[in-house]
Coordinates of C-alpha atoms and ligand atoms in Angstrom, one line a residue:
M1 CA -151.0 -25.3 -13.5
A2 CA -147.6 -23.0 -13.6
K3 CA -147.8 -19.3 -12.6
K4 CA -146.8 -16.6 -14.2
V5 CA -144.9 -14.0 -13.3
I6 CA -144.1 -10.5 -14.3
I7 CA -141.1 -8.0 -13.9
V8 CA -141.4 -4.4 -14.3
G9 CA -137.4 -3.5 -14.4
G10 CA -134.4 -5.6 -15.2
V11 CA -131.5 -4.2 -13.1
G12 CA -130.5 -3.9 -9.3
G13 CA -133.6 -5.3 -8.3
G14 CA -135.4 -6.6 -11.4
S15 CA -132.9 -9.1 -12.0
T16 CA -132.0 -10.7 -8.9
V17 CA -135.6 -11.4 -8.4
A18 CA -136.1 -12.8 -11.5
S19 CA -132.5 -15.2 -10.9
Q20 CA -133.9 -15.6 -7.0
I21 CA -137.2 -16.9 -8.0
R22 CA -135.9 -19.0 -10.8
R23 CA -133.4 -21.0 -8.1
L24 CA -136.6 -21.8 -6.0
D25 CA -138.8 -22.6 -8.4
Q26 CA -138.5 -24.1 -11.7
D27 CA -141.9 -24.2 -12.9
S28 CA -143.4 -20.8 -13.3
E29 CA -143.3 -18.6 -16.4
I30 CA -141.2 -15.6 -15.6
I31 CA -141.2 -12.5 -17.8
L32 CA -138.7 -9.4 -17.5
F33 CA -139.4 -6.4 -19.1
D34 CA -137.0 -3.2 -19.5
K35 CA -137.6 -0.2 -21.2
G36 CA -133.8 0.4 -22.1
A37 CA -131.6 -2.2 -24.0
H38 CA -130.0 -3.6 -21.0
I39 CA -130.4 -5.4 -18.0
A40 CA -128.5 -6.5 -15.0
F41 CA -126.1 -3.7 -15.4
S42 CA -123.4 -2.5 -13.0
N43 CA -124.7 1.2 -12.4
C44 CA -122.9 1.6 -9.7
G45 CA -119.7 1.3 -12.0
M46 CA -120.4 3.5 -14.6
P47 CA -118.3 6.7 -13.1
Y48 CA -115.4 4.7 -13.3
F49 CA -116.3 3.6 -17.3
I50 CA -116.3 7.6 -17.1
G51 CA -113.0 8.4 -15.6
E52 CA -111.2 5.1 -17.3
T53 CA -110.5 2.9 -14.4
V54 CA -113.2 0.3 -15.9
K55 CA -111.6 0.1 -19.4
E56 CA -113.6 -2.1 -20.9
R57 CA -117.8 -1.0 -21.6
D58 CA -119.0 -4.3 -22.1
D59 CA -117.5 -5.2 -18.3
L60 CA -120.2 -3.5 -17.0
L61 CA -122.9 -5.0 -18.7
R62 CA -125.0 -8.2 -19.1
D63 CA -125.5 -9.9 -22.2
T64 CA -129.0 -10.4 -22.3
E65 CA -129.6 -13.6 -24.1
S66 CA -127.5 -15.4 -21.9
F67 CA -129.1 -14.5 -18.6
A68 CA -132.4 -15.2 -20.4
K69 CA -131.3 -18.7 -20.9
K70 CA -128.9 -19.5 -17.5
Y71 CA -132.4 -18.3 -15.8
A72 CA -135.0 -19.9 -18.5
I73 CA -136.4 -16.2 -18.5
D74 CA -138.7 -14.4 -20.9
V75 CA -136.4 -11.5 -21.0
R76 CA -138.0 -8.7 -23.2
I77 CA -135.6 -5.5 -23.4
N78 CA -137.1 -1.6 -25.1
T79 CA -140.2 -2.8 -23.6
E80 CA -142.1 -0.4 -21.5
V81 CA -144.8 -1.0 -19.0
I82 CA -147.5 1.1 -19.4
A83 CA -150.1 0.1 -17.7
I84 CA -151.5 -2.1 -15.0
D85 CA -155.1 -3.2 -14.9
R86 CA -155.7 -5.3 -11.7
S87 CA -159.0 -6.1 -11.6
N88 CA -158.1 -7.9 -14.8
K89 CA -154.1 -9.0 -13.5
T90 CA -152.7 -7.4 -17.0
V91 CA -150.0 -5.1 -17.6
T92 CA -150.1 -3.2 -20.7
Y93 CA -146.8 -3.0 -22.2
K94 CA -145.2 -1.1 -25.5
N95 CA -142.8 -1.6 -27.4
G96 CA -141.1 -1.1 -31.8
A97 CA -144.4 -3.3 -32.5
G98 CA -146.9 -1.3 -30.7
E99 CA -149.1 -2.1 -27.5
K100 CA -150.0 -5.6 -25.9
H101 CA -151.2 -7.2 -23.1
E102 CA -149.6 -9.6 -20.9
H103 CA -151.6 -11.6 -17.8
Y104 CA -149.6 -12.4 -14.8
D105 CA -150.1 -13.9 -11.4
T106 CA -148.0 -11.8 -9.4
L107 CA -146.3 -8.8 -10.4
I108 CA -143.3 -7.3 -9.2
L109 CA -142.4 -4.3 -9.7
S110 CA -138.8 -2.9 -9.8
P111 CA -138.6 0.3 -12.4
G112 CA -135.8 1.9 -9.8
A113 CA -135.5 6.2 -9.3
S114 CA -134.9 8.5 -12.2
A115 CA -132.5 11.5 -11.6
F116 CA -134.3 14.3 -10.4
V117 CA -133.9 17.3 -12.2
P118 CA -135.0 20.8 -11.3
N119 CA -136.7 23.0 -13.3
I120 CA -134.1 25.6 -14.0
S121 CA -134.5 27.6 -17.3
G122 CA -131.1 27.9 -20.2
R123 CA -130.2 24.2 -19.3
N124 CA -128.6 22.8 -22.5
E125 CA -129.0 19.1 -22.7
N126 CA -125.9 18.9 -24.7
N127 CA -123.4 20.0 -22.1
S128 CA -125.9 19.4 -19.1
F129 CA -126.2 15.6 -17.8
T130 CA -127.2 13.2 -15.5
L131 CA -126.0 9.6 -14.9
R132 CA -128.6 7.0 -13.6
T133 CA -128.3 5.1 -17.1
I134 CA -126.2 3.3 -20.0
P135 CA -127.3 5.8 -22.2
D136 CA -126.6 8.3 -19.7
M137 CA -123.0 7.4 -19.2
D138 CA -122.5 6.8 -23.3
K139 CA -123.9 10.8 -23.4
I140 CA -121.1 11.9 -20.9
N141 CA -118.6 9.6 -22.7
N142 CA -119.1 10.9 -26.3
F143 CA -119.3 14.3 -25.0
I144 CA -115.7 14.4 -23.2
K145 CA -114.3 12.2 -26.3
E146 CA -115.8 14.9 -28.8
N147 CA -115.7 17.6 -27.0
H148 CA -112.5 17.5 -25.1
P149 CA -114.3 19.8 -21.9
R150 CA -111.5 21.3 -19.2
T151 CA -114.1 22.4 -17.0
C152 CA -116.9 20.7 -15.0
A153 CA -119.3 22.2 -12.6
I154 CA -121.1 19.4 -10.4
V155 CA -123.9 20.3 -9.1
G156 CA -124.6 17.6 -5.9
G157 CA -122.3 16.9 -3.2
G158 CA -123.9 13.4 -2.3
F159 CA -122.8 9.7 -3.1
V160 CA -122.9 10.4 -7.5
G161 CA -121.5 13.9 -7.3
L162 CA -117.9 12.8 -5.5
E163 CA -117.2 10.1 -7.3
M164 CA -117.3 11.8 -11.0
A165 CA -115.5 15.0 -9.1
E166 CA -112.8 12.1 -8.6
N167 CA -113.4 10.3 -12.4
L168 CA -113.6 13.6 -14.0
K169 CA -110.5 14.7 -12.7
A170 CA -108.7 11.7 -13.5
L171 CA -109.5 12.8 -17.3
D172 CA -108.2 16.4 -16.5
I173 CA -111.2 17.7 -16.2
D174 CA -110.9 20.8 -13.2
C175 CA -114.1 20.2 -11.4
T176 CA -116.3 23.0 -9.0
I177 CA -118.9 20.9 -6.7
I178 CA -121.5 23.0 -5.7
D179 CA -124.1 22.2 -3.1
R180 CA -127.1 24.1 -1.1
S181 CA -126.0 22.5 1.7
K182 CA -123.1 23.7 4.8
H183 CA -121.3 20.6 3.4
V184 CA -120.6 17.8 1.2
M185 CA -122.2 13.9 1.7
K186 CA -125.2 15.1 4.0
L187 CA -125.0 11.8 5.7
V188 CA -122.3 12.5 7.5
D189 CA -121.8 15.0 10.1
K190 CA -120.2 18.5 9.3
D191 CA -117.0 17.6 11.4
M192 CA -116.7 14.5 9.2
A193 CA -117.2 16.4 6.0
A194 CA -114.5 18.2 6.9
I195 CA -112.4 16.0 6.7
I196 CA -113.6 15.0 3.0
Q197 CA -113.4 18.7 2.0
E198 CA -110.2 19.4 3.0
H199 CA -108.9 16.0 1.1
M200 CA -111.2 17.4 -2.1
E201 CA -109.4 20.9 -2.1
T202 CA -106.0 19.0 -2.0
K203 CA -106.7 16.8 -4.7
G204 CA -108.2 19.9 -6.6
I205 CA -111.4 20.1 -6.3
K206 CA -112.9 23.4 -6.1
L207 CA -116.2 24.0 -3.7
L208 CA -118.9 26.3 -3.5
L209 CA -121.4 25.6 -0.6
N210 CA -123.8 27.0 0.5
E211 CA -125.0 28.0 -3.0
S212 CA -127.6 26.6 -5.9
L213 CA -127.9 26.8 -9.1
E214 CA -130.5 29.5 -10.2
A215 CA -130.4 29.1 -14.0
F216 CA -128.2 28.4 -17.2
T217 CA -127.0 31.1 -19.7
D218 CA -124.6 30.9 -22.5
N219 CA -126.1 27.8 -24.2
G220 CA -125.9 26.1 -20.6
K221 CA -122.5 27.1 -20.2
M222 CA -122.3 29.7 -17.3
L223 CA -124.0 28.7 -14.5
Q224 CA -126.0 31.7 -12.1
L225 CA -125.7 30.4 -9.1
S226 CA -128.1 31.8 -5.2
G227 CA -125.1 34.0 -4.1
N228 CA -125.0 36.5 -7.3
K229 CA -121.7 34.1 -8.9
N230 CA -121.1 32.9 -12.2
L231 CA -119.6 29.7 -13.0
Q232 CA -118.1 29.3 -16.6
V233 CA -117.5 25.6 -17.8
D234 CA -117.7 23.7 -20.8
M235 CA -119.9 20.7 -18.6
T236 CA -122.5 20.2 -15.9
I237 CA -123.5 17.1 -14.4
L238 CA -126.6 17.2 -12.1
A239 CA -126.5 15.1 -9.6
I240 CA -128.9 16.5 -7.4
G241 CA -130.7 13.3 -5.8
I242 CA -133.0 11.0 -7.2
K243 CA -137.5 10.5 -7.4
P244 CA -138.6 6.9 -7.4
N245 CA -140.7 6.2 -10.6
T246 CA -143.7 5.2 -8.2
E247 CA -146.1 6.7 -11.6
L248 CA -146.9 3.0 -13.0
A249 CA -148.1 1.6 -9.2
E250 CA -150.1 5.3 -8.4
Q251 CA -152.2 4.9 -11.7
A252 CA -153.1 1.8 -10.6
G253 CA -154.2 3.2 -7.1
L254 CA -150.5 1.5 -4.9
T255 CA -150.1 3.8 -2.1
V256 CA -146.9 6.2 -2.0
G257 CA -146.0 6.8 1.8
K258 CA -144.2 9.6 3.4
T259 CA -140.6 8.8 1.2
G260 CA -142.4 9.4 -1.9
A261 CA -142.0 5.2 -2.4
L262 CA -144.0 3.2 -2.3
V263 CA -145.8 1.9 0.5
V264 CA -145.2 -2.4 1.5
N265 CA -145.1 -4.8 4.1
E266 CA -142.5 -7.0 5.2
Y267 CA -142.5 -9.6 2.8
M268 CA -142.1 -6.4 -0.1
Q269 CA -146.3 -6.6 -0.9
T270 CA -147.8 -2.9 -1.8
L271 CA -151.5 -2.9 -1.1
D272 CA -152.1 -5.7 -3.6
K273 CA -151.1 -8.5 -2.2
D274 CA -150.3 -10.2 -6.0
I275 CA -148.3 -7.2 -6.4
Y276 CA -145.0 -6.8 -5.0
A277 CA -142.1 -3.9 -5.0
L278 CA -138.5 -3.9 -4.1
G279 CA -135.5 -1.4 -4.6
D280 CA -135.5 2.3 -4.9
V281 CA -139.0 2.6 -5.6
A282 CA -140.0 0.6 -2.1
E283 CA -140.4 2.5 0.8
T284 CA -139.1 0.0 4.0
T285 CA -138.8 1.0 7.6
D286 CA -135.7 2.0 9.3
L287 CA -133.7 -0.6 11.2
L288 CA -133.2 1.2 14.4
S289 CA -136.1 3.8 14.4
D290 CA -138.7 1.3 12.6
K291 CA -139.5 4.9 10.5
P292 CA -140.9 4.6 6.9
S293 CA -137.4 5.0 4.7
N294 CA -136.4 5.0 0.9
V295 CA -132.5 4.0 0.8
A296 CA -131.7 4.0 -2.6
L297 CA -128.5 0.9 -2.4
A298 CA -127.6 -2.1 -4.0
W299 CA -128.1 -4.1 -0.7
P300 CA -131.5 -3.4 0.0
A301 CA -132.5 -3.9 -3.5
H302 CA -130.7 -7.3 -3.6
R303 CA -132.1 -8.6 0.2
Q304 CA -135.6 -7.8 -1.3
A305 CA -135.3 -9.4 -3.7
Y306 CA -134.6 -12.7 -1.6
I307 CA -137.3 -11.7 0.6
I308 CA -139.9 -12.0 -2.4
A309 CA -139.0 -15.6 -3.7
N310 CA -139.3 -16.7 -0.7
H311 CA -142.4 -15.4 -0.1
L312 CA -143.3 -16.6 -3.4
A313 CA -141.9 -19.8 -2.5
G314 CA -144.0 -20.1 0.5
N315 CA -140.9 -19.3 2.6
T316 CA -142.2 -16.0 5.4
I317 CA -138.6 -14.3 5.8
P318 CA -139.5 -10.7 6.7
Y319 CA -137.7 -7.7 5.6
A320 CA -136.4 -6.3 8.6
G321 CA -135.3 -3.1 7.7
T322 CA -132.8 -0.7 6.4
L323 CA -129.7 0.5 8.4
G324 CA -128.4 2.7 4.8
S325 CA -124.4 1.2 5.1
S326 CA -123.0 3.0 2.2
I327 CA -118.9 3.3 1.0
V328 CA -117.6 5.6 -1.2
K329 CA -114.3 6.1 -2.3
V330 CA -113.0 9.8 -2.4
F331 CA -109.8 10.1 -4.1
D332 CA -107.5 8.4 -1.7
L333 CA -110.0 8.4 1.0
T334 CA -112.4 5.4 1.7
V335 CA -116.0 7.5 3.8
A336 CA -118.1 4.5 4.9
I337 CA -121.3 5.0 7.2
T338 CA -123.9 3.1 8.7
G339 CA -126.9 4.1 10.5
H340 CA -128.0 7.7 11.4
S341 CA -126.6 11.1 11.2
S342 CA -126.6 13.5 14.5
E343 CA -129.0 15.5 12.3
S344 CA -131.1 12.5 11.5
L345 CA -131.1 11.3 15.0
K346 CA -132.1 15.2 16.2
E347 CA -134.7 15.2 13.6
K348 CA -136.3 11.9 14.9
G349 CA -136.0 13.5 18.2
I350 CA -133.6 10.7 19.6
P351 CA -131.2 11.2 22.6
F352 CA -128.3 10.5 21.9
Q353 CA -123.9 10.8 22.7
E354 CA -121.3 11.0 20.3
V355 CA -117.9 9.1 21.1
K356 CA -115.1 9.8 18.4
H357 CA -111.5 8.4 18.0
R358 CA -108.7 9.2 15.4
A359 CA -106.0 6.4 15.5
L360 CA -103.9 4.6 12.9
S361 CA -105.2 2.0 10.7
N362 CA -102.8 -0.6 12.0
A363 CA -99.4 -0.4 14.4
G364 CA -97.9 2.7 13.8
Y365 CA -94.5 1.5 12.9
F366 CA -95.2 -0.9 10.2
P367 CA -94.7 1.1 6.9
G368 CA -98.2 2.1 4.9
A369 CA -100.4 2.8 8.1
E370 CA -102.6 5.5 7.9
K371 CA -105.0 7.4 9.9
I372 CA -108.7 6.5 10.5
S373 CA -111.4 8.8 11.4
I374 CA -113.8 7.6 13.4
K375 CA -117.4 9.1 14.9
L376 CA -120.0 6.8 16.5
L377 CA -123.0 7.7 17.8
F378 CA -125.4 6.1 20.4
H379 CA -128.2 6.4 22.6
S380 CA -127.7 8.6 25.6
G381 CA -129.9 6.0 27.8
N382 CA -129.1 2.7 26.8
G383 CA -126.2 2.6 24.9
K384 CA -128.1 1.7 21.9
I385 CA -125.2 1.9 18.5
L386 CA -127.6 4.4 16.5
G387 CA -125.1 5.5 13.9
A388 CA -121.2 5.8 12.7
Q389 CA -118.9 7.4 10.3
I390 CA -115.4 6.2 9.4
I391 CA -113.1 8.1 7.3
G392 CA -109.2 7.0 6.2
E393 CA -106.9 5.8 3.4
K394 CA -106.8 2.0 5.1
G395 CA -108.7 -0.3 7.2
V396 CA -112.5 2.1 7.3
D397 CA -114.5 -1.2 5.2
K398 CA -113.3 -3.5 7.5
R399 CA -114.2 -1.0 11.2
L400 CA -117.8 -0.2 9.4
A401 CA -118.7 -3.9 8.5
V402 CA -118.0 -4.5 12.4
I403 CA -120.1 -1.6 13.5
A404 CA -123.1 -2.8 10.9
T405 CA -122.9 -6.1 12.3
A406 CA -122.7 -4.8 15.7
I407 CA -126.2 -2.9 15.3
R408 CA -127.5 -5.6 13.4
G409 CA -126.6 -8.5 16.2
N410 CA -127.9 -5.7 18.9
L411 CA -124.5 -4.9 20.8
N412 CA -124.6 -1.9 22.9
V413 CA -121.3 0.5 22.2
T414 CA -119.6 -0.7 25.1
D415 CA -119.8 -4.1 24.2
L416 CA -117.7 -2.9 21.6
A417 CA -114.3 -3.1 23.8
E418 CA -115.0 -6.6 24.0
L419 CA -115.0 -7.5 20.5
E420 CA -111.7 -10.2 19.8
L421 CA -110.4 -8.3 16.4
A422 CA -107.6 -10.1 14.8
Y423 CA -104.6 -8.7 15.6
A424 CA -100.7 -8.7 13.5
P425 CA -99.0 -5.0 13.1
P426 CA -99.8 -5.0 9.0
Y427 CA -103.7 -4.9 9.7
S428 CA -104.6 -3.7 13.6
S429 CA -103.2 -3.1 17.4
P430 CA -103.8 -5.0 20.2
K431 CA -106.4 -2.9 21.0
D432 CA -108.1 -2.3 17.4
P433 CA -109.5 1.6 17.0
I434 CA -113.4 -0.2 17.2
N435 CA -112.4 -1.9 20.8
I436 CA -110.7 2.3 22.0
I437 CA -114.3 3.5 20.7
G438 CA -116.1 0.5 23.3
Y439 CA -113.3 1.6 25.8
K440 CA -114.0 5.8 25.3
A441 CA -118.1 4.9 25.6
E442 CA -117.8 2.8 28.9
S443 CA -116.8 5.7 30.7
M444 CA -119.7 8.1 28.9
V445 CA -122.3 5.1 29.7
T446 CA -120.9 5.1 33.8
E447 CA -121.3 8.8 34.0
N448 CA -125.0 8.6 32.9
K449 CA -125.8 5.9 35.1
Ligands
LIG501 C1 -124.1 6.2 -11.0 C2 -124.8 5.2 -10.0 C3 -124.0 4.8 -8.6 C4 -124.1 4.2 -7.9 N1 -123.6 3.0 -7.2 C5 -123.7 2.5 -6.0 C6 -122.8 1.8 -4.7 O1 -121.3 2.2 -5.3 N2 -123.5 1.1 -4.0 C7 -125.1 1.2 -4.1 O2 -124.9 0.5 -3.1 N3 -125.5 1.6 -5.2 C8 -125.1 2.4 -6.0 N4 -126.3 2.9 -6.8 C9 -127.2 2.6 -6.3 C10 -128.3 1.2 -7.0 O3 -127.4 1.0 -8.6 C11 -129.6 1.6 -7.1 O4 -129.9 1.4 -5.6 C12 -129.7 -0.6 -7.7 O5 -129.5 -0.6 -8.8 C13 -131.8 -0.2 -7.6 O6 -132.3 -1.1 -7.9 P1 -133.7 -1.1 -8.6 O7 -133.8 -2.4 -9.4 O8 -134.3 -0.4 -7.8 O9 -133.2 0.1 -9.9 P2 -132.5 0.5 -11.2 O10 -131.6 -0.6 -11.0 O11 -132.4 1.8 -11.4 O12 -133.2 -0.7 -12.0 C14 -134.7 0.1 -12.6 C15 -134.7 -0.3 -14.2 O13 -136.1 -0.3 -14.2 C16 -136.1 -0.1 -15.5 N5 -137.7 0.6 -16.2 C17 -138.2 1.5 -15.2 N6 -139.8 1.7 -15.2 C18 -139.9 0.8 -16.5 C19 -141.3 0.2 -17.4 N7 -142.3 1.1 -16.6 N8 -141.2 -0.5 -17.7 C20 -140.3 -1.3 -17.9 N9 -138.9 -0.7 -17.6 C21 -138.6 0.0 -16.4 C22 -135.1 1.2 -15.8 O14 -134.9 1.2 -17.0 C23 -134.2 0.8 -15.4 O15 -133.0 -0.3 -16.2 C24 -125.4 3.6 -7.6 C25 -126.8 4.1 -8.7 C26 -125.7 5.0 -9.7 C27 -126.8 5.6 -10.8

């Protein structure tokens, strides 16, 4: 008899696992629930729609009917799954027509995460926003179109905060980023963050670091900050962080791990072998340290979807762990990261050394060469590459991709000197900056012996 697969959440992980399962299995009945009105939308593109780089809202959306038809999936939008009964293998869901139940053979949870909103007094939801969903994006966009704000406070200097600063500035809105850390982008080290900060300041973004938001007054337009400072703005974006949506699973007795996400095995199964979890809600392991890790990015969600679909089809491909490779555009800069920062290695007690190199993206005499800064962290005992941070205007993504591949292929830091990376003046130098990092590290590793 055909099996019934129920998927909760229909965006990054949910829609991907649905289509992957269908590719491998033509027979199962697949039901995809999402409490929102859209599935498979491009959340990563939302800041760029607000900033008008992406002109058409529809370009971020996927037509539900054509998705359902293409993959023969019963897609139920505006329908929230509110309970899981593991002993009877049913879910309870609710929509405009009330509450109903549905049986499952396999249940897959991809409910994502919610924007973390601290309990701060005086917040006015009409001028203070988070950005996770299409309705969130619409609210910000409508506010801007209707109220023509001139100033914005962005609380949180991570990926979303930095992307929003650039996109709001493109609309001529003056932005101030408030972050309680010493520097923006806590995934990079302080010295590398300084490059980002300097660039942002040249673009007119104000930074208030070591400051946190304590309260709102004046109908949400005055921010009271920790250092007795006040900031008057027309709007606020809260980009403080996210919290995995584990409530449904917790009520069903599934385990939440150290990171606050759902514990799964290498095949993405929770402690109940018929219930899988993936994406922002799942706790996997860190590829380098093997410690619990919850990385809320699109790549892990897509890879995990593949692992689950294959597992259901009888192909046991374990999830190897997450490296956390990420990339973000900050005005003219590209900031790319993989593996650990110095702080994260210190926290884990892993001994490391760093090698830095500042070079040009390609031959200096060739028009358009730009500076590129690379910082690489490696194990001081065995030379294993533990992390990289690369910042520049050109050629950053390919260098990051080389390092991420090198880590995945278990290359040592000195192996980087041996990589035969393609050269012609518009693209690189005969010794690519990645090779130079390898050469520099060679002398350090030799000194260690
Ligand atoms: C503004 C923004 C920019 C981003 N940019 C990038 C980027 O550049 N690169 C990158 O790698 N990642 C980026 N991400 C992160 C990436 O989008 C997520 O990691 C990915 O979407 C995770 O997929 P998911 O399935 O776990 O969660 P989501 O894609 O968030 O999907 C979860 C879905 O589950 C639904 N849901 C939740 N609970 C229920 C329930 N009980 N019943 C029914 N439905 C439910 C929600 O409505 C939601 O639609 C960005 C995210 C945001 C918000």
